mmCIF file of C-alpha atoms in Angstrom:
data_model
loop_
_atom_site.group_PDB
_atom_site.id
_atom_site.type_symbol
_atom_site.label_atom_id
_atom_site.label_comp_id
_atom_site.label_asym_id
_atom_site.label_seq_id
_atom_site.Cartn_x
_atom_site.Cartn_y
_atom_site.Cartn_z
ATOM 1 C CA MET A 4 52.654 219.867 -1.654
ATOM 2 C CA GLY A 5 52.118 219.464 1.830
ATOM 3 C CA VAL A 6 48.456 219.493 1.761
ATOM 4 C CA ARG A 7 47.392 216.450 3.280
ATOM 5 C CA LEU A 8 43.660 215.001 3.505
ATOM 6 C CA SER A 9 42.580 212.688 6.517
ATOM 7 C CA LEU A 10 39.933 211.219 4.037
ATOM 8 C CA LYS A 11 41.894 207.877 4.025
ATOM 9 C CA ARG A 12 39.396 205.086 5.252
ATOM 10 C CA LYS A 13 40.694 201.576 5.645
ATOM 11 C CA ALA A 14 37.993 198.912 5.932
ATOM 12 C CA GLU A 15 38.350 196.334 8.911
ATOM 13 C CA PRO A 16 39.201 193.065 8.082
ATOM 14 C CA GLY A 17 35.851 191.085 6.645
ATOM 15 C CA ALA A 18 34.191 194.274 6.160
ATOM 16 C CA ALA A 19 31.517 193.821 4.004
ATOM 17 C CA VAL A 20 31.337 195.540 0.338
ATOM 18 C CA PRO A 21 29.120 198.690 1.089
ATOM 19 C CA ALA A 22 26.012 199.160 -1.050
ATOM 20 C CA PHE A 23 26.603 200.815 -4.547
ATOM 21 C CA ARG A 24 24.027 203.825 -3.461
ATOM 22 C CA ASP A 25 25.884 204.600 -0.049
ATOM 23 C CA ILE A 26 29.025 204.425 -2.541
ATOM 24 C CA PHE A 27 27.330 206.954 -4.970
ATOM 25 C CA GLU A 28 26.169 209.283 -2.367
ATOM 26 C CA THR A 29 29.201 209.763 -0.111
ATOM 27 C CA GLN A 30 31.724 209.342 -3.113
ATOM 28 C CA PHE A 31 30.567 211.070 -6.099
ATOM 29 C CA SER A 32 32.042 214.736 -4.929
ATOM 30 C CA TYR A 33 35.469 212.776 -4.449
ATOM 31 C CA VAL A 34 35.476 211.039 -8.311
ATOM 32 C CA TRP A 35 34.247 214.281 -9.378
ATOM 33 C CA ASN A 36 37.519 216.141 -8.020
ATOM 34 C CA VAL A 37 39.701 213.447 -8.748
ATOM 35 C CA LEU A 38 38.444 213.828 -12.180
ATOM 36 C CA LYS A 39 38.909 217.102 -12.774
ATOM 37 C CA ARG A 40 42.600 217.102 -10.863
ATOM 38 C CA LEU A 41 42.960 214.686 -13.657
ATOM 39 C CA GLY A 42 42.502 217.042 -16.456
ATOM 40 C CA VAL A 43 38.981 216.348 -17.634
ATOM 41 C CA ALA A 44 37.382 219.222 -18.654
ATOM 42 C CA GLU A 45 34.398 220.841 -16.886
ATOM 43 C CA ARG A 46 31.826 220.083 -19.326
ATOM 44 C CA ASP A 47 32.711 216.491 -19.593
ATOM 45 C CA LEU A 48 33.021 216.035 -15.761
ATOM 46 C CA GLU A 49 29.160 214.855 -15.280
ATOM 47 C CA ASP A 50 29.369 212.565 -17.985
ATOM 48 C CA LEU A 51 32.776 211.040 -17.117
ATOM 49 C CA CYS A 52 31.839 210.659 -13.421
ATOM 50 C CA GLN A 53 28.389 208.682 -14.599
ATOM 51 C CA GLN A 54 31.002 206.495 -16.707
ATOM 52 C CA VAL A 55 33.225 205.701 -13.750
ATOM 53 C CA PHE A 56 30.398 204.780 -11.496
ATOM 54 C CA LEU A 57 28.961 202.546 -14.107
ATOM 55 C CA GLN A 58 32.296 200.946 -13.902
ATOM 56 C CA VAL A 59 32.302 200.764 -10.319
ATOM 57 C CA HIS A 60 28.756 199.050 -10.305
ATOM 58 C CA GLY A 61 29.979 196.530 -12.691
ATOM 59 C CA GLN A 62 32.849 195.563 -10.877
ATOM 60 C CA LEU A 63 31.397 195.920 -7.122
ATOM 61 C CA HIS A 64 31.647 192.396 -6.753
ATOM 62 C CA THR A 65 35.759 192.367 -7.204
ATOM 63 C CA PHE A 66 35.931 194.934 -4.433
ATOM 64 C CA ASP A 67 37.610 193.663 -1.293
ATOM 65 C CA GLY A 68 35.531 195.155 1.873
ATOM 66 C CA ARG A 69 39.069 194.693 3.672
ATOM 67 C CA ARG A 70 40.593 197.312 1.322
ATOM 68 C CA PRO A 71 40.355 201.169 1.385
ATOM 69 C CA LEU A 72 37.542 202.024 -1.141
ATOM 70 C CA ARG A 73 39.258 205.132 -2.206
ATOM 71 C CA PRO A 74 42.226 204.179 -4.022
ATOM 72 C CA TRP A 75 39.645 201.304 -5.763
ATOM 73 C CA LEU A 76 37.636 204.214 -7.050
ATOM 74 C CA PHE A 77 40.496 206.388 -7.794
ATOM 75 C CA SER A 78 41.764 203.562 -10.333
ATOM 76 C CA PHE A 79 38.502 203.863 -12.264
ATOM 77 C CA ALA A 80 38.598 207.340 -12.296
ATOM 78 C CA TYR A 81 42.194 207.160 -13.497
ATOM 79 C CA HIS A 82 41.467 205.195 -16.215
ATOM 80 C CA ALA A 83 38.429 206.984 -17.274
ATOM 81 C CA ALA A 84 40.815 210.396 -17.491
ATOM 82 C CA SER A 85 43.150 208.429 -19.541
ATOM 83 C CA ASN A 86 40.894 207.261 -22.059
ATOM 84 C CA TYR A 87 39.177 210.771 -22.041
ATOM 85 C CA ARG A 88 42.576 212.624 -22.878
ATOM 86 C CA ALA A 89 42.989 209.748 -25.722
ATOM 87 C CA LEU A 90 40.079 211.113 -27.818
ATOM 88 C CA ALA A 91 41.141 212.932 -30.679
ATOM 89 C CA ARG A 92 38.536 215.755 -29.587
ATOM 90 C CA HIS A 93 40.824 216.286 -26.514
ATOM 91 C CA ARG A 94 44.321 216.612 -27.835
ATOM 92 C CA VAL A 95 43.961 220.069 -28.977
ATOM 93 C CA GLU A 96 44.228 222.023 -25.612
ATOM 94 C CA LEU A 97 42.121 225.626 -26.277
ATOM 95 C CA SER A 98 44.310 228.733 -25.098
ATOM 96 C CA ILE A 99 41.258 230.614 -23.852
ATOM 97 C CA VAL A 100 41.261 232.109 -20.824
ATOM 98 C CA ALA A 101 38.556 233.085 -18.867
ATOM 99 C CA PRO A 102 38.053 236.563 -17.721
ATOM 100 C CA GLU A 103 38.824 236.840 -13.719
ATOM 101 C CA GLN A 104 35.317 237.400 -11.798
ATOM 102 C CA ALA A 105 35.315 239.954 -9.088
ATOM 103 C CA ASP A 106 34.111 238.030 -5.929
ATOM 104 C CA ALA A 107 32.162 239.631 -3.471
ATOM 105 C CA ALA A 108 32.582 237.998 -0.415
ATOM 106 C CA PRO A 109 33.938 239.758 2.547
ATOM 107 C CA GLY A 110 38.061 239.334 3.124
ATOM 108 C CA ALA A 111 38.249 239.368 -0.786
ATOM 109 C CA ASP A 112 42.145 240.224 -0.505
ATOM 110 C CA GLU A 113 42.592 236.929 1.717
ATOM 111 C CA GLN A 114 40.060 235.241 -1.044
ATOM 112 C CA LEU A 115 41.891 236.338 -3.925
ATOM 113 C CA ILE A 116 45.008 234.898 -2.704
ATOM 114 C CA THR A 117 43.584 231.499 -2.413
ATOM 115 C CA ARG A 118 41.705 231.439 -5.331
ATOM 116 C CA GLN A 119 45.008 232.513 -7.426
ATOM 117 C CA GLU A 120 47.141 229.874 -5.304
ATOM 118 C CA LEU A 121 44.403 227.300 -6.143
ATOM 119 C CA GLU A 122 44.294 228.282 -9.765
ATOM 120 C CA LEU A 123 48.261 227.977 -9.802
ATOM 121 C CA VAL A 124 48.173 224.352 -8.325
ATOM 122 C CA GLU A 125 45.543 223.303 -10.801
ATOM 123 C CA LEU A 126 46.977 224.576 -13.657
ATOM 124 C CA ALA A 127 50.577 223.304 -12.615
ATOM 125 C CA LEU A 128 49.074 219.822 -12.096
ATOM 126 C CA THR A 129 47.829 219.939 -15.664
ATOM 127 C CA ARG A 130 51.365 219.930 -16.941
ATOM 128 C CA VAL A 131 52.287 217.047 -15.236
ATOM 129 C CA ALA A 132 51.826 213.950 -17.375
ATOM 130 C CA LEU A 133 49.147 212.174 -16.575
ATOM 131 C CA GLU A 134 50.436 208.715 -15.438
ATOM 132 C CA ARG A 135 52.672 210.826 -13.186
ATOM 133 C CA ARG A 136 50.075 213.011 -11.996
ATOM 134 C CA ALA A 137 47.782 209.802 -10.770
ATOM 135 C CA VAL A 138 50.699 208.876 -8.586
ATOM 136 C CA LEU A 139 51.570 212.469 -7.312
ATOM 137 C CA LEU A 140 47.839 212.847 -6.572
ATOM 138 C CA LEU A 141 47.613 209.860 -4.816
ATOM 139 C CA HIS A 142 50.488 209.655 -2.783
ATOM 140 C CA GLU A 143 50.504 213.866 -1.867
ATOM 141 C CA VAL A 144 46.827 214.722 -1.743
ATOM 142 C CA GLU A 145 45.061 211.471 -0.885
ATOM 143 C CA GLY A 146 47.928 210.302 1.560
ATOM 144 C CA TYR A 147 48.740 206.830 0.495
ATOM 145 C CA SER A 148 51.800 205.121 0.539
ATOM 146 C CA ILE A 149 53.985 204.595 -2.656
ATOM 147 C CA PRO A 150 53.281 200.823 -2.199
ATOM 148 C CA GLU A 151 49.434 201.382 -2.251
ATOM 149 C CA VAL A 152 49.737 203.546 -4.683
ATOM 150 C CA ALA A 153 51.917 201.186 -6.890
ATOM 151 C CA GLU A 154 48.858 198.347 -6.506
ATOM 152 C CA THR A 155 46.439 200.859 -7.055
ATOM 153 C CA LEU A 156 47.422 201.925 -10.427
ATOM 154 C CA GLY A 157 48.960 198.093 -11.099
ATOM 155 C CA ILE A 158 52.537 199.408 -11.610
ATOM 156 C CA PRO A 159 55.863 198.135 -10.303
ATOM 157 C CA LEU A 160 57.050 199.524 -6.779
ATOM 158 C CA ASN A 161 59.865 201.159 -8.618
ATOM 159 C CA THR A 162 58.150 202.527 -11.321
ATOM 160 C CA ALA A 163 55.936 204.488 -8.848
ATOM 161 C CA TYR A 164 59.115 206.073 -7.048
ATOM 162 C CA SER A 165 60.080 207.223 -10.256
ATOM 163 C CA ARG A 166 56.846 208.523 -11.458
ATOM 164 C CA LEU A 167 56.679 210.174 -8.245
ATOM 165 C CA ARG A 168 60.027 211.847 -8.399
ATOM 166 C CA LEU A 169 59.369 212.969 -11.620
ATOM 167 C CA ALA A 170 55.911 214.285 -10.921
ATOM 168 C CA ARG A 171 57.434 216.483 -8.316
ATOM 169 C CA GLN A 172 59.702 218.001 -10.421
ATOM 170 C CA GLU A 173 57.550 218.714 -13.428
ATOM 171 C CA TYR A 174 55.149 220.205 -10.702
ATOM 172 C CA GLU A 175 57.770 222.158 -9.286
ATOM 173 C CA LEU A 176 58.975 223.693 -12.647
ATOM 174 C CA ALA A 177 55.875 224.345 -13.818
ATOM 175 C CA VAL A 178 55.153 226.148 -10.656
ATOM 176 C CA ARG A 179 58.281 227.994 -10.973
ATOM 177 C CA LYS A 180 57.153 229.055 -14.757
ATOM 178 C CA LEU A 181 53.970 230.018 -14.016
ATOM 179 C CA ARG A 182 55.487 232.166 -11.198
ATOM 180 C CA ALA A 183 57.506 233.955 -13.598
ATOM 181 C CA GLN A 184 55.088 234.437 -16.034
ATOM 182 C CA ARG A 185 52.633 236.063 -13.292
ATOM 183 C CA GLY A 186 55.657 238.318 -12.383
ATOM 184 C CA GLU A 187 56.074 236.848 -8.974
ATOM 185 C CA SER A 188 59.269 235.519 -7.356
#
C-alpha cells in the first residue's frame, strides 16, 4: 500500500478549536470515505456519517486544537463503524455481485484497469479485520505514525504495531486470493 495522502494537517500550538460548521463542511467527505473503507454499506453511509458528526458536535469541547483533526475524526468514525458492524443485521454479508457497467468515458482501457484495481483494494480491505484495518488505513493511507495511530485508537503501542503487521499480511493474502480468483498472476 504505497499510497500516501498529504492531507495530514497539524494544528499550530495553542490553536483554537475550529467551528463545528467548518469541520462539517471541510471534513464530511473524509469521514464518508473512512466509513466506507471501514466496511459501512453504501446504503447506510449517510446515516452513519450524520451520527459521527452528531458525536463530534457533542464532544467538540474535548478537542485539543493543537492536535491534528483527522485522527480525532477517524476515532469517531472507527467506533461508529465498529458499532455498526456489531449489529446483527450487518453480520450476514450478501454475496450479490452487482453487474459491471460500461464506462463511456474517454480512455476506457486505463479507467477500467484503475477501477478494477480500486475494486480489488476495497474488496481486499473488507477481508482485513476491522480493528486491524483501522490501523492499516491510518498508517498506510492517512500517513500517521504508529504512535499517533495507537494514541488515536486508544490502544497500546505494541498492539498497534502487531495489528499493522497482521493487517498487512491479511491484506496481501486477500489480494493474492482475489487475483487468483480473477485468473491474474
